[in-house]
Tab-separated table of C-alpha atoms in Angstrom:
chain	number	residue	atom	x	y	z
A	97	MET	CA	4.604	-32.261	11.619
A	98	THR	CA	4.996	-32.217	15.389
A	99	TYR	CA	3.926	-29.131	17.295
A	100	GLN	CA	4.884	-28.355	20.870
A	101	LEU	CA	3.160	-26.001	23.268
A	102	GLY	CA	4.782	-24.536	26.367
A	103	ARG	CA	3.211	-21.324	27.622
A	104	ARG	CA	2.628	-21.506	31.344
A	105	PRO	CA	-0.244	-19.528	32.932
A	106	PRO	CA	0.488	-15.880	33.743
A	107	ARG	CA	1.450	-14.936	37.266
A	108	GLY	CA	-0.912	-12.863	39.371
A	109	ARG	CA	-0.326	-9.128	39.581
A	110	GLN	CA	0.413	-9.307	43.280
A	111	GLU	CA	3.121	-11.899	42.685
A	112	ALA	CA	4.547	-10.269	39.565
A	113	PRO	CA	3.777	-6.532	39.167
A	114	ARG	CA	3.900	-5.258	35.618
A	115	LEU	CA	3.385	-2.129	33.553
A	116	ALA	CA	0.058	-1.849	31.770
A	117	LEU	CA	0.187	-0.063	28.433
A	118	GLY	CA	-3.265	1.526	28.585
A	119	PRO	CA	-2.457	4.432	30.954
A	120	PHE	CA	0.381	5.561	28.667
A	121	LEU	CA	-1.702	5.785	25.520
A	122	HIS	CA	-3.096	9.270	25.094
A	123	GLY	CA	-5.554	10.478	22.523
A	124	PRO	CA	-6.282	11.171	19.937
A	125	LEU	CA	-4.387	8.085	18.860
A	126	PRO	CA	-3.000	8.078	15.351
A	127	PRO	CA	-5.518	6.618	12.905
A	128	THR	CA	-4.838	2.953	12.275
A	129	PRO	CA	-4.826	2.177	8.553
A	130	PRO	CA	-7.258	-0.501	7.342
A	131	VAL	CA	-4.326	-2.894	7.064
A	132	VAL	CA	-1.052	-2.776	8.962
A	133	ASP	CA	1.578	-5.168	7.659
A	134	TRP	CA	4.617	-5.959	9.763
A	135	ILE	CA	5.151	-9.390	8.186
A	136	ASN	CA	5.887	-9.430	4.463
A	137	GLN	CA	9.425	-8.046	4.683
A	138	VAL	CA	10.458	-11.093	6.720
A	139	ASN	CA	11.553	-13.847	4.355
A	140	THR	CA	11.232	-16.867	6.647
A	141	TRP	CA	9.812	-17.815	10.028
A	142	PRO	CA	11.912	-20.663	11.438
A	143	MET	CA	10.447	-23.283	13.741
A	144	TYR	CA	13.130	-22.374	16.303
A	145	GLY	CA	12.975	-25.791	17.960
A	146	ASN	CA	9.264	-25.571	18.765
A	147	ASP	CA	8.620	-28.850	16.919
A	148	GLN	CA	10.723	-30.626	19.564
A	149	TRP	CA	10.678	-28.543	22.726
A	150	GLY	CA	8.112	-26.475	24.644
A	151	CYS	CA	9.986	-23.283	23.795
A	152	CYS	CA	7.097	-21.478	22.064
A	153	VAL	CA	7.599	-18.316	24.150
A	154	PHE	CA	11.188	-18.024	22.921
A	155	ALA	CA	10.255	-19.004	19.353
A	156	ALA	CA	7.783	-16.101	19.442
A	157	ALA	CA	10.573	-13.827	20.709
A	158	GLY	CA	12.755	-14.966	17.811
A	159	HIS	CA	10.035	-14.100	15.320
A	160	MET	CA	9.582	-10.706	16.978
A	161	ILE	CA	13.317	-9.999	16.703
A	162	GLU	CA	13.194	-10.850	12.993
A	163	ALA	CA	10.302	-8.479	12.355
A	164	ILE	CA	11.481	-5.646	14.595
A	165	THR	CA	14.902	-5.551	12.946
A	166	SER	CA	13.450	-5.942	9.433
A	167	TYR	CA	11.058	-3.025	9.791
A	168	GLY	CA	12.890	-0.930	12.388
A	169	ARG	CA	16.411	-1.161	10.983
A	170	GLY	CA	15.743	-2.144	7.392
A	171	THR	CA	17.824	-5.310	7.660
A	172	GLY	CA	16.386	-8.331	9.417
A	173	THR	CA	18.353	-10.342	11.948
A	174	MET	CA	17.561	-13.992	12.591
A	175	PRO	CA	18.534	-15.335	16.022
A	176	THR	CA	19.731	-18.920	16.148
A	177	VAL	CA	17.987	-21.872	17.728
A	178	GLU	CA	20.948	-22.019	20.107
A	179	ASP	CA	20.337	-18.397	21.172
A	180	LEU	CA	16.700	-19.107	21.967
A	181	LEU	CA	17.264	-22.428	23.722
A	182	ALA	CA	20.027	-20.823	25.807
A	183	ALA	CA	17.513	-18.197	26.951
A	184	TYR	CA	14.926	-20.936	27.635
A	185	SER	CA	17.515	-22.713	29.788
A	186	ALA	CA	18.494	-19.530	31.647
A	187	VAL	CA	14.893	-18.684	32.520
A	188	THR	CA	13.486	-22.126	33.321
A	189	GLY	CA	16.382	-24.516	33.942
A	190	PHE	CA	15.665	-26.422	30.733
A	191	ASP	CA	18.438	-28.939	29.971
A	192	PRO	CA	18.267	-30.624	26.544
A	193	ALA	CA	20.622	-33.318	27.833
A	194	ALA	CA	18.155	-34.367	30.548
A	195	GLY	CA	16.073	-36.411	28.120
A	196	PRO	CA	14.713	-36.563	24.587
A	197	PRO	CA	11.826	-34.432	23.330
A	198	GLY	CA	8.588	-35.617	24.874
A	199	ASN	CA	10.387	-37.240	27.806
A	200	ASN	CA	12.510	-34.475	29.272
A	201	PRO	CA	11.555	-33.485	32.834
A	202	THR	CA	13.119	-30.026	32.464
A	203	ASP	CA	11.035	-29.099	29.393
A	204	GLN	CA	8.176	-27.508	31.321
A	205	GLY	CA	7.477	-24.326	29.356
A	206	THR	CA	7.709	-20.665	30.332
A	207	VAL	CA	5.708	-17.852	31.876
A	208	ILE	CA	5.734	-15.090	29.244
A	209	GLN	CA	6.468	-12.350	31.774
A	210	ASP	CA	9.528	-14.266	33.023
A	211	ALA	CA	10.870	-14.500	29.471
A	212	LEU	CA	10.252	-10.811	28.790
A	213	SER	CA	12.004	-9.850	32.018
A	214	TYR	CA	15.047	-11.889	30.978
A	215	TRP	CA	14.945	-10.381	27.464
A	216	ARG	CA	15.027	-6.916	29.038
A	217	LYS	CA	17.809	-7.614	31.529
A	218	ALA	CA	20.102	-10.020	29.679
A	219	GLY	CA	19.041	-9.918	26.046
A	220	ILE	CA	18.396	-12.756	23.615
A	221	GLY	CA	20.924	-13.403	20.886
A	222	GLY	CA	22.424	-9.947	21.354
A	223	HIS	CA	19.039	-8.179	21.201
A	224	GLN	CA	17.705	-6.429	24.278
A	225	ILE	CA	14.352	-4.744	24.784
A	226	ALA	CA	14.083	-1.552	26.806
A	227	ALA	CA	10.799	-2.406	28.511
A	228	PHE	CA	7.592	-4.374	28.117
A	229	ALA	CA	4.002	-3.784	29.085
A	230	GLU	CA	0.789	-5.760	29.298
A	231	VAL	CA	-1.915	-4.961	26.757
A	232	ASN	CA	-5.593	-5.285	27.641
A	233	VAL	CA	-6.812	-8.162	25.479
A	234	HIS	CA	-10.427	-7.048	26.009
A	235	ASP	CA	-9.810	-3.583	24.525
A	236	ARG	CA	-9.408	-4.020	20.792
A	237	THR	CA	-8.592	-0.318	20.297
A	238	GLU	CA	-5.655	-0.665	22.684
A	239	VAL	CA	-4.496	-3.834	20.914
A	240	ASP	CA	-4.665	-2.131	17.515
A	241	ALA	CA	-2.789	0.943	18.768
A	242	ALA	CA	-0.064	-1.162	20.402
A	243	LEU	CA	0.372	-3.230	17.267
A	244	TYR	CA	0.437	-0.203	14.973
A	245	LEU	CA	2.876	1.786	17.106
A	246	PHE	CA	5.251	-0.964	18.243
A	247	GLY	CA	4.966	-3.522	15.472
A	248	HIS	CA	4.462	-6.822	17.268
A	249	LEU	CA	2.778	-8.335	20.311
A	250	MET	CA	3.394	-11.587	22.101
A	251	LEU	CA	0.106	-13.364	22.757
A	252	GLY	CA	-0.591	-16.088	25.283
A	253	VAL	CA	-3.419	-18.334	24.149
A	254	ASN	CA	-5.200	-21.377	25.529
A	255	LEU	CA	-5.023	-23.442	22.367
A	256	PRO	CA	-7.871	-25.862	21.680
A	257	ASN	CA	-7.266	-29.144	19.881
A	258	ALA	CA	-9.515	-27.936	17.065
A	259	ALA	CA	-7.009	-25.143	16.354
A	260	ILE	CA	-4.270	-27.704	15.658
A	261	ASP	CA	-6.556	-29.486	13.199
A	262	GLN	CA	-7.438	-26.160	11.560
A	263	PHE	CA	-3.742	-25.237	11.335
A	264	ASP	CA	-2.941	-28.552	9.618
A	265	ALA	CA	-5.831	-28.014	7.200
A	266	GLY	CA	-4.651	-24.512	6.285
A	267	GLN	CA	-7.742	-22.932	7.837
A	268	ALA	CA	-8.062	-19.798	9.932
A	269	TRP	CA	-8.544	-20.410	13.628
A	270	HIS	CA	-12.271	-20.046	14.183
A	271	LEU	CA	-14.878	-21.128	16.688
A	272	VAL	CA	-16.457	-24.554	16.352
A	273	SER	CA	-19.156	-26.199	18.438
A	274	ASP	CA	-16.745	-28.852	19.768
A	275	ASP	CA	-13.188	-27.569	20.135
A	276	GLY	CA	-11.837	-30.860	21.493
A	277	GLY	CA	-10.762	-29.286	24.780
A	278	ILE	CA	-7.667	-27.213	25.515
A	279	ALA	CA	-4.456	-28.835	24.296
A	280	GLY	CA	-2.334	-26.435	26.346
A	281	GLY	CA	-0.934	-22.944	26.585
A	282	HIS	CA	0.805	-21.496	23.549
A	283	ALA	CA	2.653	-18.270	22.751
A	284	VAL	CA	2.479	-16.673	19.302
A	285	ASN	CA	3.738	-13.495	17.720
A	286	LEU	CA	0.984	-11.149	16.480
A	287	GLY	CA	2.394	-9.029	13.704
A	288	TYR	CA	-0.376	-8.145	11.266
A	289	GLU	CA	-3.621	-6.378	11.958
A	290	ALA	CA	-6.633	-5.999	9.700
A	291	ARG	CA	-9.988	-4.632	10.725
A	292	GLY	CA	-12.106	-7.625	11.727
A	293	GLY	CA	-9.338	-10.213	11.878
A	294	TYR	CA	-5.794	-10.929	12.968
A	295	LYS	CA	-2.800	-13.001	11.915
A	296	ALA	CA	-0.149	-14.562	14.106
A	297	ILE	CA	3.202	-16.201	13.481
A	298	THR	CA	3.589	-19.709	14.865
A	299	TRP	CA	5.180	-22.992	13.792
A	300	SER	CA	6.841	-21.386	10.755
A	301	LYS	CA	3.634	-19.933	9.280
A	302	SER	CA	1.426	-16.869	9.439
A	303	GLN	CA	-1.914	-17.970	10.877
A	304	PRO	CA	-5.143	-15.963	10.578
A	305	PHE	CA	-7.772	-16.124	13.264
A	306	SER	CA	-11.127	-14.519	13.850
A	307	ALA	CA	-12.092	-11.855	16.359
A	308	ASP	CA	-14.477	-14.324	18.020
A	309	TRP	CA	-11.655	-16.849	18.380
A	310	TRP	CA	-9.530	-14.133	19.984
A	311	GLY	CA	-12.287	-13.394	22.495
A	312	ARG	CA	-12.473	-16.986	23.673
A	313	TYR	CA	-8.867	-18.201	23.627
A	314	VAL	CA	-6.455	-15.240	23.928
A	315	GLU	CA	-5.569	-14.854	27.610
A	316	GLU	CA	-2.724	-12.323	27.622
A	317	ALA	CA	-0.906	-9.906	25.325
A	318	TRP	CA	2.390	-8.083	25.793
A	319	VAL	CA	4.099	-5.317	23.874
A	320	THR	CA	7.874	-4.946	23.836
A	321	ILE	CA	9.548	-1.562	23.544
A	322	SER	CA	12.703	-2.042	21.541
A	323	PRO	CA	15.415	0.491	20.730
A	324	GLU	CA	15.707	-1.261	17.368
A	325	TRP	CA	12.115	-0.259	16.648
A	326	LEU	CA	11.887	3.183	18.245
A	327	THR	CA	15.061	4.584	16.731
A	328	ALA	CA	14.029	4.013	13.140
A	329	ALA	CA	10.240	4.028	13.330
A	330	GLY	CA	10.192	7.374	15.133
A	331	ALA	CA	11.768	8.275	18.461
A	332	ASN	CA	8.494	9.502	19.912
A	333	PRO	CA	5.627	7.630	18.210
A	334	ALA	CA	2.385	9.571	18.243
A	335	GLY	CA	-0.008	8.304	20.865
A	336	ILE	CA	2.587	7.186	23.439
A	337	ASP	CA	3.553	9.299	26.442
A	338	LEU	CA	7.128	8.027	26.708
A	339	HIS	CA	7.967	10.267	29.657
A	340	ALA	CA	5.034	8.916	31.674
A	341	LEU	CA	5.987	5.405	30.624
A	342	ALA	CA	9.556	6.019	31.789
A	343	GLN	CA	8.321	7.296	35.154
A	344	GLY	CA	6.078	4.240	35.609
A	345	PHE	CA	8.946	1.957	34.638
A	346	THR	CA	11.231	3.549	37.222
A	347	GLU	CA	8.579	3.403	39.940
A	348	LEU	CA	8.054	-0.296	39.261
A	349	THR	CA	11.672	-1.404	38.837
A	350	GLY	CA	13.709	1.241	40.652
A	351	GLU	CA	15.800	1.573	37.479
A	352	PRO	CA	16.070	4.413	34.954
A	353	PHE	CA	14.242	3.880	31.697
A	354	PRO	CA	16.998	2.765	29.307
A	355	VAL	CA	15.636	4.469	26.197
A	356	LEU	CA	14.029	7.881	26.358
A	357	PRO	CA	14.654	9.744	23.115
A	358	GLY	CA	13.810	13.368	22.738
A	359	PRO	CA	11.436	14.814	20.162
A	360	THR	CA	12.098	13.650	16.631
A	361	PRO	CA	13.766	16.454	14.688
A	362	PRO	CA	12.260	17.427	11.349
A	363	PRO	CA	13.795	15.387	8.546
A	364	THR	CA	16.447	17.098	6.477
A	365	GLY	CA	17.729	16.315	3.038
A	366	ASP	CA	17.029	16.864	-0.604
A	367	PRO	CA	13.503	18.323	-1.050
A	368	ALA	CA	12.737	15.754	-3.750
A	369	ASP	CA	13.684	12.904	-1.370
A	370	LEU	CA	11.553	14.370	1.411
A	371	ALA	CA	8.604	14.707	-0.953
A	372	LEU	CA	8.972	11.048	-1.925
A	373	VAL	CA	9.020	10.007	1.749
A	374	ALA	CA	5.907	12.068	2.457
A	375	ALA	CA	4.112	10.436	-0.461
A	376	LEU	CA	5.154	6.811	0.031
A	377	ASP	CA	5.867	6.216	3.717
A	378	GLY	CA	2.323	5.311	4.743
A	379	TRP	CA	1.762	3.306	1.563
A	380	SER	CA	4.911	1.227	2.135
A	381	HIS	CA	3.564	-0.150	5.438
A	382	GLU	CA	0.288	-1.319	3.987
A	383	HIS	CA	-0.253	-4.904	2.832
A	384	HIS	CA	1.106	-5.505	-0.674
A	385	VAL	CA	1.608	-8.511	-2.899
A	386	ALA	CA	3.675	-9.354	-5.982
A	387	GLY	CA	5.305	-6.324	-7.625
A	388	ASN	CA	3.932	-3.836	-5.130
A	389	ALA	CA	5.470	-5.819	-2.258
A	390	HIS	CA	8.884	-5.714	-3.982
A	391	ALA	CA	8.464	-1.975	-4.588
A	392	ALA	CA	7.573	-1.350	-0.925
A	393	ARG	CA	10.645	-3.283	0.258
A	394	ALA	CA	12.863	-1.410	-2.201
A	395	TYR	CA	11.471	1.905	-0.968
A	396	GLN	CA	12.167	0.988	2.683
A	397	THR	CA	15.721	-0.086	1.832
A	398	TRP	CA	16.284	3.208	-0.021
A	399	ARG	CA	14.829	5.247	2.859
A	400	HIS	CA	17.046	3.616	5.489
A	401	ALA	CA	20.108	3.996	3.262
A	402	LYS	CA	19.296	7.693	2.918
A	403	ARG	CA	18.714	7.923	6.707
A	404	LEU	CA	15.397	9.698	6.140
């Protein structure tokens, strides 16, 4: 299998101002369950062209769209390779006709912030985020809160050659005494959090990696704020000051915040249905396997059909 990289180094804050998520988190944050699973409802993670082209940033965006729609709306949407390569071209000038994979002068990779800005302004495959913010990779509490509340993060990593060997061997990414040097920058989608370890989506697989590996190789992390997530997961997730976030967004961009829902009204419906939601909602977002995983997916489908 061929793997391509393609994350370019982040721009400096003076050159490219950005929102930081930390100031908009307010305590006490909602308790993060021991395991948060935003992966198992997604049936497949396509390569999205990242075996040929340095489009890893847009492949990660495609995986995020799959997960956000699966968990936020109850029905997953899979963007096409053409959607993602069109966005890659719009942001970077990539031209697949300029040369074959491995010898194409326009295939130079992407700055994550540039891709997120395009995703916000123009959309990717008909999906548009409302805003994005940088997450402090050195503050694991902030990372956990962002992942729990918004579902997925896009990570920028400096990938060592040893990580490619570990990936091929089916091993978790972990520290070794000789990592073979940095192969290049890579973008992955972080969508599962467990105390003491993380998993990412890259090259069509979910890939675990250790906290120590994170500390050495993860350079940047970004959270996207998607209407497709907020509307269904809760218009005002606990722990996020959306009004302060909207004000910061407007100060930075000069534009109104495109999604600012009001307080979530109390759910209404049959008392038996509401009791079932109260009993099973937290359970359904934990990590399950086999029959329990099917039951959790069936519960989520039922809940969205009931509009609860």
